[in-house]
Coordinates of C-alpha atoms in Angstrom, one line a residue:
M1 CA -32.5 8.5 -21.8
S2 CA -29.3 10.4 -22.3
L3 CA -26.7 8.8 -24.7
L4 CA -23.0 9.2 -24.6
I5 CA -20.5 9.1 -27.5
S6 CA -19.2 5.6 -27.0
E7 CA -16.2 5.0 -29.3
S8 CA -13.5 5.8 -26.7
I9 CA -15.7 4.7 -23.8
G10 CA -16.3 1.3 -25.4
F11 CA -12.6 0.9 -25.9
K12 CA -11.9 1.7 -22.2
I13 CA -14.7 -0.7 -21.0
K14 CA -13.2 -3.5 -23.1
N15 CA -9.6 -2.9 -21.9
L16 CA -10.6 -2.7 -18.3
R17 CA -12.9 -5.8 -18.5
E18 CA -10.2 -7.9 -20.1
Y19 CA -7.6 -6.6 -17.7
L20 CA -9.8 -7.8 -14.8
N21 CA -10.6 -11.1 -16.7
I22 CA -14.3 -10.4 -16.6
S23 CA -16.4 -11.9 -19.4
Q24 CA -19.0 -9.8 -21.3
K25 CA -21.7 -12.1 -19.8
S26 CA -20.6 -11.4 -16.2
L27 CA -20.2 -7.7 -16.8
C28 CA -23.6 -7.1 -18.3
E29 CA -25.6 -9.5 -16.1
G30 CA -28.7 -7.6 -14.7
V31 CA -27.6 -4.4 -16.5
C32 CA -27.9 -4.9 -20.3
S33 CA -27.7 -7.6 -22.9
Q34 CA -24.4 -9.1 -24.0
A35 CA -25.2 -8.0 -27.6
Y36 CA -25.5 -4.4 -26.3
I37 CA -22.2 -4.4 -24.6
S38 CA -20.5 -6.1 -27.6
L39 CA -21.7 -3.3 -29.8
V40 CA -20.6 -0.6 -27.3
E41 CA -17.1 -2.1 -27.0
K42 CA -16.8 -2.1 -30.8
G43 CA -17.8 1.5 -31.0
D44 CA -20.9 0.7 -33.0
K45 CA -23.4 1.8 -30.4
N46 CA -23.8 4.7 -28.1
I47 CA -24.2 3.9 -24.4
S48 CA -26.7 5.4 -22.1
A49 CA -25.5 7.3 -19.0
D50 CA -27.4 5.0 -16.6
I51 CA -26.0 1.8 -18.0
L52 CA -22.4 3.3 -18.0
F53 CA -22.9 4.2 -14.3
K54 CA -23.9 0.6 -13.5
L55 CA -21.1 -0.9 -15.5
S56 CA -18.6 1.5 -13.8
R57 CA -19.8 0.2 -10.4
R58 CA -19.4 -3.4 -11.5
L59 CA -15.9 -2.7 -12.8
G60 CA -15.0 -1.0 -9.5
V61 CA -14.2 2.4 -10.9
N62 CA -15.7 5.9 -10.7
I63 CA -17.8 6.7 -13.8
N64 CA -15.3 9.6 -14.4
F65 CA -12.7 7.0 -15.2
F66 CA -14.2 6.9 -18.7
F67 CA -13.9 10.6 -19.4
E68 CA -10.7 12.5 -20.1
Y69 CA -12.1 15.8 -18.7
Y70 CA -14.9 16.0 -16.2
E71 CA -16.3 18.0 -13.3
S72 CA -17.3 16.1 -10.2
Q73 CA -20.8 17.0 -9.1
R74 CA -21.4 15.7 -5.6
D75 CA -24.1 16.7 -3.4
D76 CA -22.5 18.9 -0.7
Y77 CA -24.7 17.8 2.2
I78 CA -24.2 14.1 1.5
Q79 CA -20.5 14.5 1.1
I80 CA -20.1 16.6 4.3
T81 CA -22.1 14.0 6.3
M82 CA -19.9 11.2 5.1
E83 CA -16.8 13.2 5.8
N84 CA -18.1 14.0 9.3
I85 CA -18.7 10.3 10.0
R86 CA -15.1 9.4 8.8
S87 CA -13.7 12.2 11.0
E88 CA -15.5 10.8 14.1
V89 CA -14.3 7.3 13.3
S90 CA -10.7 8.6 13.2
K91 CA -11.3 10.1 16.6
R92 CA -12.8 6.8 17.8
N93 CA -16.0 8.7 18.7
Y94 CA -18.2 5.8 17.8
T95 CA -21.2 7.0 19.8
Q96 CA -21.3 10.1 17.6
V97 CA -20.9 8.0 14.5
R98 CA -23.9 5.9 15.5
S99 CA -25.9 9.1 16.2
L100 CA -25.1 10.6 12.8
I101 CA -26.1 7.4 11.0
K102 CA -29.4 7.2 13.0
N103 CA -30.3 10.8 12.1
E104 CA -29.7 10.4 8.4
K105 CA -30.2 6.8 7.5
Y106 CA -33.9 7.2 6.5
N107 CA -33.5 10.7 5.0
P108 CA -34.8 10.4 1.4
L109 CA -31.6 12.1 0.3
F110 CA -29.6 9.2 1.6
S111 CA -32.0 6.3 1.5
S112 CA -32.3 6.5 -2.3
S113 CA -28.6 5.9 -2.8
M114 CA -27.3 2.4 -2.5
H115 CA -23.7 3.7 -2.3
V116 CA -24.6 5.8 0.7
Q117 CA -26.6 3.0 2.4
Q118 CA -23.6 0.8 1.9
F119 CA -21.4 3.4 3.6
F120 CA -23.9 3.5 6.5
K121 CA -24.0 -0.3 6.8
W122 CA -20.3 -0.5 6.9
H123 CA -20.0 2.1 9.7
E124 CA -22.9 0.5 11.6
G125 CA -20.7 -2.6 11.7
I126 CA -17.7 -0.6 13.0
C127 CA -19.9 0.9 15.8
E128 CA -21.4 -2.5 16.6
F129 CA -17.9 -3.9 17.2
H130 CA -16.6 -1.1 19.3
L131 CA -19.8 -0.2 21.2
G132 CA -22.0 -3.3 21.2
E133 CA -19.0 -5.6 21.4
D134 CA -21.0 -8.0 19.2
R135 CA -18.3 -9.4 16.8
D136 CA -20.7 -11.7 14.9
K137 CA -23.2 -8.9 14.3
A138 CA -20.5 -6.5 13.2
L139 CA -19.1 -9.0 10.7
S140 CA -22.7 -9.7 9.4
L141 CA -23.1 -6.0 8.8
M142 CA -19.8 -5.9 7.0
D143 CA -20.9 -8.8 4.7
E144 CA -24.2 -7.0 4.0
A145 CA -22.3 -3.9 3.0
L146 CA -20.0 -5.9 0.7
G147 CA -23.1 -7.5 -0.9
M148 CA -24.4 -4.1 -1.9
E149 CA -21.5 -3.6 -4.4
Y150 CA -21.8 -3.9 -8.2
T151 CA -18.3 -5.4 -8.8
T152 CA -17.7 -9.0 -9.8
K153 CA -15.8 -11.8 -8.0
N154 CA -12.7 -10.8 -10.1
N155 CA -12.3 -7.3 -8.7
Y156 CA -12.9 -4.9 -5.9
S157 CA -13.7 -1.2 -5.6
E158 CA -11.8 1.1 -3.2
R159 CA -14.8 1.1 -0.9
E160 CA -14.9 -2.7 -0.9
L161 CA -11.2 -2.8 0.1
E162 CA -11.9 -0.5 3.0
I163 CA -14.8 -2.7 4.2
L164 CA -12.7 -5.8 3.8
L165 CA -10.0 -4.0 5.9
S166 CA -12.4 -3.3 8.7
K167 CA -13.5 -7.0 8.5
A168 CA -9.9 -8.3 8.6
I169 CA -9.2 -6.2 11.7
I170 CA -12.3 -7.5 13.5
V171 CA -11.5 -11.1 12.5
A172 CA -8.0 -10.8 13.8
E173 CA -9.3 -10.4 17.4
K174 CA -10.0 -14.2 17.4
D175 CA -8.4 -15.7 14.3
I176 CA -5.1 -14.3 13.0
L177 CA -4.7 -16.8 10.2
A178 CA -8.3 -16.0 8.9
S179 CA -7.5 -12.3 9.0
I180 CA -4.3 -12.9 7.0
E181 CA -6.3 -14.6 4.3
I182 CA -8.6 -11.6 4.1
F183 CA -5.5 -9.3 3.9
E184 CA -4.1 -11.4 1.1
E185 CA -7.3 -10.9 -0.8
I186 CA -7.2 -7.2 -0.1
I187 CA -3.6 -6.9 -1.4
H188 CA -4.5 -8.8 -4.5
G189 CA -7.6 -6.5 -5.1
L190 CA -5.5 -3.4 -4.5
S191 CA -3.0 -4.6 -7.2
L192 CA -5.9 -4.6 -9.8
I193 CA -7.0 -1.1 -9.2
L194 CA -5.6 1.0 -12.0
R195 CA -6.1 4.4 -10.4
I196 CA -6.4 5.0 -6.7
S197 CA -8.5 8.1 -5.9
D198 CA -7.5 8.1 -2.2
N199 CA -3.8 7.4 -1.8
K200 CA -4.2 7.0 2.0
I201 CA -6.1 3.7 1.5
P202 CA -3.0 1.6 0.5
I203 CA -1.1 3.1 3.4
R204 CA -3.9 2.2 5.8
I205 CA -3.9 -1.4 4.4
Y206 CA -0.1 -1.8 4.6
Y207 CA 0.0 -0.5 8.2
N208 CA -2.7 -2.8 9.4
Y209 CA -1.4 -5.8 7.5
S210 CA 2.0 -5.1 9.1
R211 CA 0.4 -5.2 12.6
I212 CA -1.3 -8.5 11.9
L213 CA 1.9 -10.0 10.5
T214 CA 3.8 -9.0 13.6
K215 CA 1.2 -10.7 15.8
N216 CA 1.8 -13.8 13.7
K217 CA 5.6 -13.5 14.3
E218 CA 6.2 -12.8 10.6
Y219 CA 8.6 -9.9 11.4
E220 CA 10.4 -9.6 8.1
K221 CA 7.2 -9.7 6.0
S222 CA 5.7 -7.2 8.4
N223 CA 8.6 -4.8 7.8
Q224 CA 8.2 -5.2 4.0
F225 CA 4.6 -3.9 4.2
A226 CA 5.4 -1.2 6.7
K227 CA 8.1 0.1 4.4
K228 CA 5.7 0.1 1.5
G229 CA 3.5 2.5 3.6
I230 CA 6.5 4.7 4.3
I231 CA 7.4 4.9 0.6
L232 CA 3.9 6.0 -0.3
N233 CA 4.0 8.7 2.4
K234 CA 7.2 10.1 0.9
K235 CA 5.9 9.8 -2.6
H236 CA 2.7 11.8 -1.8
H237 CA 4.3 14.1 0.8
F238 CA 2.1 12.7 3.6
M239 CA 2.7 12.0 7.2
Y240 CA -0.2 9.6 7.4
L241 CA 0.4 6.8 9.9
L242 CA 4.1 7.5 9.4
G243 CA 5.0 7.5 13.0
E244 CA 3.0 4.3 13.5
L245 CA 4.8 2.6 10.6
Y246 CA 8.2 3.5 12.0
F247 CA 7.0 2.2 15.4
Q248 CA 5.9 -1.1 13.9
I249 CA 9.3 -1.6 12.3
A250 CA 11.1 -0.8 15.5
L251 CA 8.8 -3.3 17.3
N252 CA 9.6 -6.0 14.7
Y253 CA 13.3 -5.5 15.2
Q254 CA 12.9 -5.6 18.9
K255 CA 11.0 -8.9 18.7
S256 CA 13.7 -10.3 16.4
K257 CA 16.4 -9.0 18.7
N258 CA 18.0 -6.7 16.1
F259 CA 18.6 -3.9 18.7
I260 CA 20.7 -1.6 16.5
R261 CA 17.8 -1.2 14.0
V262 CA 15.4 -0.8 16.9
K263 CA 17.0 2.4 18.0
E264 CA 17.1 3.7 14.4
Y265 CA 13.3 3.3 13.9
Y266 CA 12.5 4.4 17.4
I267 CA 14.1 7.7 16.8
L268 CA 12.3 8.1 13.5
A269 CA 8.9 7.4 15.1
E270 CA 9.7 9.8 18.0
Q271 CA 10.6 12.6 15.5
V272 CA 7.3 12.1 13.6
F273 CA 5.2 12.1 16.8
N274 CA 7.0 15.3 18.0
I275 CA 6.3 17.1 14.7
L276 CA 2.6 16.1 15.0
N277 CA 2.4 16.9 18.7
D278 CA 1.0 13.4 19.2
E279 CA 1.6 13.0 22.9
Q280 CA -0.5 9.8 23.2
S281 CA 1.4 7.9 20.6
K282 CA 4.7 9.2 22.0
N283 CA 3.9 7.9 25.4
I284 CA 3.0 4.5 24.0
L285 CA 6.4 4.6 22.2
Y286 CA 8.2 5.4 25.4
D287 CA 6.3 2.7 27.3
V288 CA 7.1 -0.1 24.8
F289 CA 10.7 0.9 24.3
K290 CA 11.6 1.9 27.9
D291 CA 15.3 0.9 27.7
I292 CA 15.9 2.9 24.5
H293 CA 13.9 5.9 25.9
E294 CA 16.1 6.0 29.0
I295 CA 19.3 5.9 26.9
T296 CA 18.2 8.6 24.4
T297 CA 16.7 10.9 27.0
P298 CA 19.2 13.6 28.1

């Protein structure tokens, strides 16, 4: 069993645990004894690598969080497969996603990893919703995926927030208020994450929450979250969902009959879609804002 120098690691574990309001008992349940974690936090005991890994999962952070310098050692094949699945989801090619999961799900390289199996379960739920049109089964798969995490009831990992986001979108099809409750849980969980490794996740959350709030006629609040997504795009020099965020704000101003601001954000959305050569989104924009399109078209 490999041991790690624990003085600084124990300090970080204690700080993060207390920040998340997690007791020593809850943190170490099923992992190690409370006496063990107490000694580690005091710097009086070295911690084993396998226990640190389990504790990092429960705290919702990557194990690298506890090291100042590190090299990420991911298996290329697993990483490429997961990236391919995410790519096909972004293209809405759910048939291909289902095929990729079916081909790899029982591969020993994947089946031995709970983290990867959770990823598959999550995406099986996405496919079930879009292909099988079985909302209840899709939600059940999402809940199974959430149950495979190591975090506590006080915090969420980035992966869990993404799964909850998928769940909130599905729930919104029939129950807007229930979806909003999930989004509020997501926003709270997001606020507790000290370091986001994928800065597109908050943008994706803000955009989808904005959409749901618009459906619930909460136009001002919807704009607030859409603007949060725009600010993050500018901060990180992204154009991720930027046109869609401008579109959402224009839609909110249209529904609240603030037509001067509608034109402002319509033009911004159009500019982004032109830069990205996104003809499909541009056509949707023109269709929704026909009057403005006719005025602004030479």
